[in-house]
Coordinates of C-alpha atoms in Angstrom, one line a residue:
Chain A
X176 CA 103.5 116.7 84.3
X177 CA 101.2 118.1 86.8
X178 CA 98.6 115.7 86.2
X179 CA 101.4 112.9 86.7
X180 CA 102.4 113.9 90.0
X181 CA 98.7 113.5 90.9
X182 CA 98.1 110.3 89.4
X183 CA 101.6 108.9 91.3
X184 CA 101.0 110.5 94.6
X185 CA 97.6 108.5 94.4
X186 CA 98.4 105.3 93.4
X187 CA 101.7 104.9 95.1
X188 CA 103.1 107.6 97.5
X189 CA 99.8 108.3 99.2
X190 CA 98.2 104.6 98.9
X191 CA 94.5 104.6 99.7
X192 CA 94.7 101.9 102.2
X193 CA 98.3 102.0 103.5
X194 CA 98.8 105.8 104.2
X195 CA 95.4 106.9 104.2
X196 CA 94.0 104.4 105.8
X197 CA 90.3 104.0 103.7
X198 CA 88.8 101.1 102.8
X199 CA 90.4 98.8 105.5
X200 CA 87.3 96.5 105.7
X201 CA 87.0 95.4 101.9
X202 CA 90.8 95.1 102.4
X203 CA 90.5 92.8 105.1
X204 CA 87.1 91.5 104.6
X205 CA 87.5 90.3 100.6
X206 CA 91.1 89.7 100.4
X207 CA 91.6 86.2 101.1
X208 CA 91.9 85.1 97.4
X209 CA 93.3 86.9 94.9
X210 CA 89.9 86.6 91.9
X211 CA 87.7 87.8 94.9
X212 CA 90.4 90.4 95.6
X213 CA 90.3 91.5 92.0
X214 CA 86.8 91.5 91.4
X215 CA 86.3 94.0 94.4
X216 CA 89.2 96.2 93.1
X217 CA 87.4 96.4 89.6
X218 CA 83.8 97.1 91.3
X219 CA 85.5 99.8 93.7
X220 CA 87.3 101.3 90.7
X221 CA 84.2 102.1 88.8
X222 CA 82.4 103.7 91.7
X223 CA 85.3 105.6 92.8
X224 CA 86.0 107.2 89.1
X225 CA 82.1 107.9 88.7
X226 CA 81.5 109.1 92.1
X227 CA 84.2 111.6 92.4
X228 CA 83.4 113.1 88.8
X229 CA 79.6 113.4 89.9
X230 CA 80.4 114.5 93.4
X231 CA 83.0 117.1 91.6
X232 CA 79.9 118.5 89.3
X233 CA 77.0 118.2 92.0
X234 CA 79.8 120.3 94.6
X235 CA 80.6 122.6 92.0
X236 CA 77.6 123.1 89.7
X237 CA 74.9 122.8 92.7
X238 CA 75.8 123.1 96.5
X239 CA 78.2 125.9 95.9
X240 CA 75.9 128.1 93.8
X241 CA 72.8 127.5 96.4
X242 CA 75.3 128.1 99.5
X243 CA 74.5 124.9 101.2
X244 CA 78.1 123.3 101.2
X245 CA 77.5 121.9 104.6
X246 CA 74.5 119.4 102.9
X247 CA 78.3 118.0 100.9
X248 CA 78.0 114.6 103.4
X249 CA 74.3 114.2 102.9
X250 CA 74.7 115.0 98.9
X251 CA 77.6 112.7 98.6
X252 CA 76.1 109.5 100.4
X253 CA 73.1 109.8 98.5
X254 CA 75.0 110.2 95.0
X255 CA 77.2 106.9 96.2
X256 CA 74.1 104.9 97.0
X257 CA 72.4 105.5 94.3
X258 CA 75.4 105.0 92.0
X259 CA 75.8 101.6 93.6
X260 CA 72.1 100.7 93.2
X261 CA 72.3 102.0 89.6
X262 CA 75.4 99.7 89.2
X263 CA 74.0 96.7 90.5
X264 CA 70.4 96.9 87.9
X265 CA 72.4 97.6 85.1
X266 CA 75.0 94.6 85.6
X267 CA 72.0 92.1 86.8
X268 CA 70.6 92.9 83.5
X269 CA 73.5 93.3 80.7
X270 CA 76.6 90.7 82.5
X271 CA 74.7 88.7 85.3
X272 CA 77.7 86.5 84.8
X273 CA 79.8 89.3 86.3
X274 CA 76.7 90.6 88.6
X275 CA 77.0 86.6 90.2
X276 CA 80.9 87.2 90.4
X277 CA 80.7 90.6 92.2
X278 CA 76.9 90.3 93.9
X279 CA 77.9 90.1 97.4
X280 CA 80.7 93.0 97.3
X281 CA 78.4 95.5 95.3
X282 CA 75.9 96.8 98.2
X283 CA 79.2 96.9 100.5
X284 CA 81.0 99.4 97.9
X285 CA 78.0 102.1 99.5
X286 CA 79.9 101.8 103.0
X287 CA 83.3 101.6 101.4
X288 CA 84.8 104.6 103.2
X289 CA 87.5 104.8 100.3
X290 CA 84.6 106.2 98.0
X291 CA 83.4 109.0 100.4
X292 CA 86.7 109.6 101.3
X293 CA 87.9 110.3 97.8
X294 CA 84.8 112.2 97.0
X295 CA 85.7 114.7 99.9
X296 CA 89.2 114.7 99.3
X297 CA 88.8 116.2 95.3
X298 CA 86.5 118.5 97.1
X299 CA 89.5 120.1 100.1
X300 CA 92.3 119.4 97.5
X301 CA 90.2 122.1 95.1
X302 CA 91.1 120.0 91.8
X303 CA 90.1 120.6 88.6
X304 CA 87.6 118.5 86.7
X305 CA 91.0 116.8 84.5
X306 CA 92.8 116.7 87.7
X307 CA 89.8 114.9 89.6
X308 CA 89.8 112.2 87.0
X309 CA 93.6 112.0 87.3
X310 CA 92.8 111.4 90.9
X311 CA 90.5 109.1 90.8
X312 CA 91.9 106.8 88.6
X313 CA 95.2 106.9 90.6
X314 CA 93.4 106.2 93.6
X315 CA 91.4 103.1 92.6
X316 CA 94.4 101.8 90.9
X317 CA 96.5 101.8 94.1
X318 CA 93.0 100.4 96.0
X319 CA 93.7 97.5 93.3
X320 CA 97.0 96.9 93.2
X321 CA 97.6 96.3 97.0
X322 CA 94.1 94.6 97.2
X323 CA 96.1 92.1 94.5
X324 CA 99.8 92.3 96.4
X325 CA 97.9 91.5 99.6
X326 CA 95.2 88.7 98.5
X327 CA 98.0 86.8 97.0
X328 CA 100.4 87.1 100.6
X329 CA 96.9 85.8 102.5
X330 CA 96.6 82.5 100.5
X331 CA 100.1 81.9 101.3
X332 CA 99.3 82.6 105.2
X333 CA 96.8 80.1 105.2
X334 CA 99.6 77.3 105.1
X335 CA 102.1 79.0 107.2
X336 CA 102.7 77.8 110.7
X337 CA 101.1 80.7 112.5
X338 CA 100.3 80.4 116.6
X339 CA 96.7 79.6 116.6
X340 CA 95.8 83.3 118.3
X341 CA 97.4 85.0 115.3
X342 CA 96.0 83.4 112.9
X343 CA 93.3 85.3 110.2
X344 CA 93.1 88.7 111.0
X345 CA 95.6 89.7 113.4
X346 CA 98.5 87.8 111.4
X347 CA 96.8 89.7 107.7
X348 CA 97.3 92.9 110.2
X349 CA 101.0 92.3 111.0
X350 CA 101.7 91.7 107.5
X351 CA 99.4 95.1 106.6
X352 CA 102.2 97.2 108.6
X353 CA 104.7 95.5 106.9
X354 CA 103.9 96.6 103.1
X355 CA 103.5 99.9 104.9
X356 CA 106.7 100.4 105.7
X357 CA 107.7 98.8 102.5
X358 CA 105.5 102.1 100.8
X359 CA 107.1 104.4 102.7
X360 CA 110.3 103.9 100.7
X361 CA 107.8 105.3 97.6
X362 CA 107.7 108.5 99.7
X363 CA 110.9 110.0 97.3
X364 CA 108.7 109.2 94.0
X365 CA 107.4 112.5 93.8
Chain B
X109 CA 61.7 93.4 130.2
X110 CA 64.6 92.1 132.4
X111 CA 67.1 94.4 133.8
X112 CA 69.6 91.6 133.3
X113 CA 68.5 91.6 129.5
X114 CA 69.4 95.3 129.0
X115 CA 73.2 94.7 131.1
X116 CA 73.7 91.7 129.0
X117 CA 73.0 94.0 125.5
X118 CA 75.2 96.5 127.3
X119 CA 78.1 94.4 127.9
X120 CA 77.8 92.5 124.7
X121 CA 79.4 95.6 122.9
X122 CA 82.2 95.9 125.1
X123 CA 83.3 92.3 125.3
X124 CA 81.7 89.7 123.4
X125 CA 81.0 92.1 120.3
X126 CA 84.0 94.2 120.8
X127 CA 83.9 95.8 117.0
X128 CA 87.0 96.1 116.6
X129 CA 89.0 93.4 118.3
X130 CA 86.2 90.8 117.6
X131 CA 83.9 91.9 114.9
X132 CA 86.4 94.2 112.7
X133 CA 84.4 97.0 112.1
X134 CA 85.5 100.3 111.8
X135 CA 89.0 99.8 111.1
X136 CA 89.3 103.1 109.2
X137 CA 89.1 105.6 112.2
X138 CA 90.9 103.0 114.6
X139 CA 94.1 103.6 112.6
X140 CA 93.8 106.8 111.0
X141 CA 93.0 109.0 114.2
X142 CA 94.7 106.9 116.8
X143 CA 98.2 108.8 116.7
X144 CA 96.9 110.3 120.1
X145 CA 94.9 109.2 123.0
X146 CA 93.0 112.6 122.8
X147 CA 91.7 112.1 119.1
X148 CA 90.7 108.6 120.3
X149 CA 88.6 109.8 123.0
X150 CA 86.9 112.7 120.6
X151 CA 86.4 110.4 117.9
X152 CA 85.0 107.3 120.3
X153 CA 82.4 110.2 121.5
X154 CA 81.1 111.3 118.3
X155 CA 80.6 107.7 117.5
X156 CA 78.9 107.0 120.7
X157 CA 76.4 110.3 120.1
X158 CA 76.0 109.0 116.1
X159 CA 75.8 105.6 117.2
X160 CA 73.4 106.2 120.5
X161 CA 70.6 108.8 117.8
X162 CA 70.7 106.6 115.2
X163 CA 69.5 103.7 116.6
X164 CA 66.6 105.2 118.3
X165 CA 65.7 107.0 115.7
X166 CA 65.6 103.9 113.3
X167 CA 64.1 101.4 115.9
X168 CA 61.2 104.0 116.3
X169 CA 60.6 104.0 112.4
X170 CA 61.3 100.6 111.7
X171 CA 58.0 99.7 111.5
X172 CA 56.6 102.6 109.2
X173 CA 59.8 102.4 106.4
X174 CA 59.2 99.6 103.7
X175 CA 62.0 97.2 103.7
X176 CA 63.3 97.6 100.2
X177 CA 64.5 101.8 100.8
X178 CA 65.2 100.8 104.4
X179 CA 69.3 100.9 103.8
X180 CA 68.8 104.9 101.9
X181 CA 66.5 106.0 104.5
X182 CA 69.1 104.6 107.3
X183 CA 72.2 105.8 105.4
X184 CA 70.7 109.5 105.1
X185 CA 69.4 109.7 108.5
X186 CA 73.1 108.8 109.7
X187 CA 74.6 111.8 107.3
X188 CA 72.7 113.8 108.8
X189 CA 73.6 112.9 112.1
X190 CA 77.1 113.3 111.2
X191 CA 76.0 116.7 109.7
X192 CA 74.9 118.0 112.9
X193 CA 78.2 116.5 115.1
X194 CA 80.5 118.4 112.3
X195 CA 79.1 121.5 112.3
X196 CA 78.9 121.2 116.7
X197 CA 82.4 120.3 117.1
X198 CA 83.2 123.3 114.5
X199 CA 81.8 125.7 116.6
X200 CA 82.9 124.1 119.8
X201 CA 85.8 121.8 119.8
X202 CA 87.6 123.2 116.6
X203 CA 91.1 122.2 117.5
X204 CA 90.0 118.3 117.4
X205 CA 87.8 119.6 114.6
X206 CA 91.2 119.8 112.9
X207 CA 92.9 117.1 114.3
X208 CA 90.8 114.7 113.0
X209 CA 89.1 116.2 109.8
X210 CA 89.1 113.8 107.4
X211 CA 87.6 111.3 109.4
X212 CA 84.2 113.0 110.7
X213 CA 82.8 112.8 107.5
X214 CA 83.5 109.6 107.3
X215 CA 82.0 108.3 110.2
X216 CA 78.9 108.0 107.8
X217 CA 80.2 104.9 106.2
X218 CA 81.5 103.5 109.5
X219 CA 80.4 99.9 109.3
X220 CA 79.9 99.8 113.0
X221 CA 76.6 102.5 113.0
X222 CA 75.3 101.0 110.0
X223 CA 75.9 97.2 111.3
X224 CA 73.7 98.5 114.2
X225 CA 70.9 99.6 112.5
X226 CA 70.6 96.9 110.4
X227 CA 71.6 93.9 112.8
X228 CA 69.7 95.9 116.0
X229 CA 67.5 98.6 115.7
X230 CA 65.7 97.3 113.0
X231 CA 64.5 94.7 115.1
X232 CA 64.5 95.7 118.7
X233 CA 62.7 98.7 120.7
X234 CA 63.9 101.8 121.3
X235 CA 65.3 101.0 124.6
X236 CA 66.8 97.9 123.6
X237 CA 68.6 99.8 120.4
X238 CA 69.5 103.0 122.9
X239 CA 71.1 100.8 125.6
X240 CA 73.0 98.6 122.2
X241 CA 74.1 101.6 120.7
X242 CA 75.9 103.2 124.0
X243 CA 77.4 99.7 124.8
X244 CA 78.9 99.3 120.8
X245 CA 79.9 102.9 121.1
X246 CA 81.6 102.6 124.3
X247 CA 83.2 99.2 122.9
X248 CA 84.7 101.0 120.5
X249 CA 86.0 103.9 122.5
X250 CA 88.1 101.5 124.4
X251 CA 89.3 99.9 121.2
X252 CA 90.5 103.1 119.7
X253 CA 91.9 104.1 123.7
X254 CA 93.9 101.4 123.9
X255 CA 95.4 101.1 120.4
X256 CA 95.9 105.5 120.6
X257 CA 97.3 104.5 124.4
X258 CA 100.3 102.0 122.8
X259 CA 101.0 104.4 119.3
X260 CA 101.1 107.9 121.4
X261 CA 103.5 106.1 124.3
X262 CA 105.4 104.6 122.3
X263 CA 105.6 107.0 119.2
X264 CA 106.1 110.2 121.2
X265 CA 106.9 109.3 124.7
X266 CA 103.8 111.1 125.7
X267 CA 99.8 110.2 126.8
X268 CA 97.4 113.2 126.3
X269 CA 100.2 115.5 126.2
X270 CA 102.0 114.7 129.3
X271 CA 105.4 113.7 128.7
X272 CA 106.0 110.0 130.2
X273 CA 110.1 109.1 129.2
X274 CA 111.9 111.5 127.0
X275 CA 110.9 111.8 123.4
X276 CA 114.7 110.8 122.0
X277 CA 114.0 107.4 123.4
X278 CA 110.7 107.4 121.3
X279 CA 109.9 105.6 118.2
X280 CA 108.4 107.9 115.7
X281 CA 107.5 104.8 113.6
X282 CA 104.3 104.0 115.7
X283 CA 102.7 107.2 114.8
X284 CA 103.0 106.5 110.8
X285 CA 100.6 104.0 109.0
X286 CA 103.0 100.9 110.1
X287 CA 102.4 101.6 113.5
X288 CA 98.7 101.7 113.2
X289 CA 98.7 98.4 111.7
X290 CA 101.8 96.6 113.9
X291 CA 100.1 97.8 117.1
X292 CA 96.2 96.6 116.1
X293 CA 97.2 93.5 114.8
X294 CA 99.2 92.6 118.1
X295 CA 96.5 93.9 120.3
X296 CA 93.7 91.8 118.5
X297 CA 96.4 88.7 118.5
X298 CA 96.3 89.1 122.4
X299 CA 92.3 89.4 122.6
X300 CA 92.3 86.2 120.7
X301 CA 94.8 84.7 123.3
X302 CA 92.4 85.3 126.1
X303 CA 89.2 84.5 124.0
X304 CA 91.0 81.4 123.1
X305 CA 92.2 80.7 126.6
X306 CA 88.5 81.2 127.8
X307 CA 87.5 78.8 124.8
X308 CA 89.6 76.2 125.9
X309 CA 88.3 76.4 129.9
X310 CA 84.9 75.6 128.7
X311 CA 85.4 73.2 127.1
X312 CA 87.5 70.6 129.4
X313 CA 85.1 71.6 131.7
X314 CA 82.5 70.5 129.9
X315 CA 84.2 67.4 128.7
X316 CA 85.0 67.2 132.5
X317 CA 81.2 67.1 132.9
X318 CA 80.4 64.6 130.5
X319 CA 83.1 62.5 132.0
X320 CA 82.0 62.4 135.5
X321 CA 78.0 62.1 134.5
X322 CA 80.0 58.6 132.4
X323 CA 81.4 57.6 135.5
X324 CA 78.8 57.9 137.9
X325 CA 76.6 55.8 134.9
X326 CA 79.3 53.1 135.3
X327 CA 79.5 53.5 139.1
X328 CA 75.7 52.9 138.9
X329 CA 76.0 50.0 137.0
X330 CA 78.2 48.0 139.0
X331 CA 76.1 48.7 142.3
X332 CA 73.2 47.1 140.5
X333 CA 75.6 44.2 139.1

């Protein structure tokens, strides 16, 4: 039950990008159609489940015992960067189908503030190991899902009469604040 | 080197470049921290002293890092930038330490910083990159000012504290998430306005131009006919 309430209060109640505000550039950057969209979500997804179980251990098993929890940022980027470079050799060489598909967003995912951000968060929310995989996968499954809800909204945008100021980012903005509010009513869930 | 070369880098950041109302970058702390003009300001200076180190830092070992671990050897020298201006505002500013807690970490993976140091420093002196950096930084500053300015007014009835009109009459909405988002996307609607507007003056007067050199070719004409 416990482990429910986590996984709902991260893929819903406290969205990623619409409470929490991480990971606004991918979401406004790569969200004009929905397969580009998708692809990002399932790239972001993977880091964000790896990288918060490895930044979990590496916290836990490493900077705590050694007493250097203020290295946690430097640690962290490092295990991200590499995890995204790791990510990238091993797709070129097993799916390059799927490396061509998600090439351009891979190197991005390292400055992707919705990794770090749920790297630290496991880390000041003092979860378990089960309870940070919980998390994790709530998390990237909310990053997806609005990713989706939002991608498909933008290639209807492109054909609506917008004034020609509004148009592209600030119009993708407007409509940002209003899935928001529509989030908020998820507040009761848990 | 041209005075006028190093004001035009300068102001490039704060108009032209503006990161967040022209380039997008660094959308992450211009939402989440802007629910007060105060954590706009803090945040807009760590970015600035982040922003200012790192590119000197990297412009003066562009030359010596080989290209393919250039983005790791940027990425770490920003962390631990960030390192240092966590554990300084711990020990000195530790209410906005609080305020604001989530995001200092993450001003490693602002976009903005490493933008810079790829797009700039990489390639320029250390003057050029010091002067870029301040003028980026200070860009931003005014982007998070004047979205916190709008949210904190009009969410609280307050700027830095001070109580402007009465706080019944405020509406709390602007400090949530849907504020963050309503208030940037109609303040970058309106810097497109004047950008357009400016857009638009160049180019009748340059169709203007090209019109009059057409008639004075055609004046010319008839004299010689």
């Amino acid at each position: 039950m416990e482990l429910f309430v986590i996984f709902m209060g991260a893929a819903l109640v406290n969205n990623i990008i619409l409470t929490q505000f991480l990971g606004i550039c991918p979401f406004l950057g790569v969200s004009k159609k929905s397969d580009q969209a998708i692809g990002m979500g399932a790239a972001v997804t993977f880091v964000i489940f790896i990288a918060s179980i490895l930044a979990y251990c590496i916290y836990t098993f490493v900077l705590v015992p050694l007493e250097i929890e203020y290295m946690q940022t430097i640690a962290f980027i490092l295990v991200i960067a590499s995890l995204v470079q790791f990510v990238e050799m091993v797709l070129k060489k097993y799916s390059p189908a799927l490396y061509k598909s998600l090439g351009v967003f891979l190197p991005l995912i390292t400055t992707n503030c919705a990794v770090l951000g749920t790297a630290n968060a496991v880390i000041t929310k003092e979860y378990s190991l089960p309870e940070t995989i919980v998390y994790a996968i709530g998390i990237s499954i909310g990053f997806t899902l609005v990713m989706y809800i939002f991608s498909t909204i933008r290639e209807k945008l492109e054909h609506a009469p917008i004034t020609r100021s509004f148009k592209g980012n600030p119009i993708a903005l407007i409509t940002a604040a209003i899935m928001a509010l529509a989030f908020f009513g998820l507040g009761g869930l848990v | 080197m041209k005075s006028k070369e190093l004001f035009n880098i300068f102001t490039a950041g704060i108009f032209k470049e503006n990161p967040i109302f022209v380039l997008f970058l660094g959308m992450c702390p211009a939402l989440g921290v802007t629910t007060s003009v105060v954590n706009a300001i803090g945040m807009g200076v760590g970015v600035i002293f982040v922003l200012l180190l790192s590119n000197v830092i990297i412009s003066l070992i562009r030359n010596i890092v080989m290209d393919e671990i250039r983005i790791p050897v940027f990425i770490v020298i920003i962390a631990s930038l960030v390192t240092l201006l966590q554990m300084f505002m711990q020990a000195y500013t530790i209410e906005l330490y609080n305020s604001m807690k989530v995001f200092i970490p993450l001003i490693t993976v602002n976009c903005i910083i490493l933008g810079r140091a790829e797009a700039f420093a990489s390639k320029n002196g250390p003057v050029k990159s010091a002067i870029d950096g301040v003028g980026m930084g200070i860009g931003f500053m005014i982007g998070l000012f004047a979205i916190a300015f709008f949210r904190e007014l009009l969410g609280t009835g307050a700027i830095a504290g001070f109580q402007i009109f009465p706080a019944e009459f405020a509406i709390p909405v602007f400090t949530t998430a849907v504020g963050a988002f309503l208030t940037l996307g109609i303040l970058a609607g309106i810097a497109m306005v004047y950008s357009n507007h400016k857009k638009d003056v160049q180019e009748a007067l340059e169709k203007a131009a090209i019109a009059a050199k057409k008639a004075e070719a055609e004046a010319k004409k008839g004299e010689v006919a």
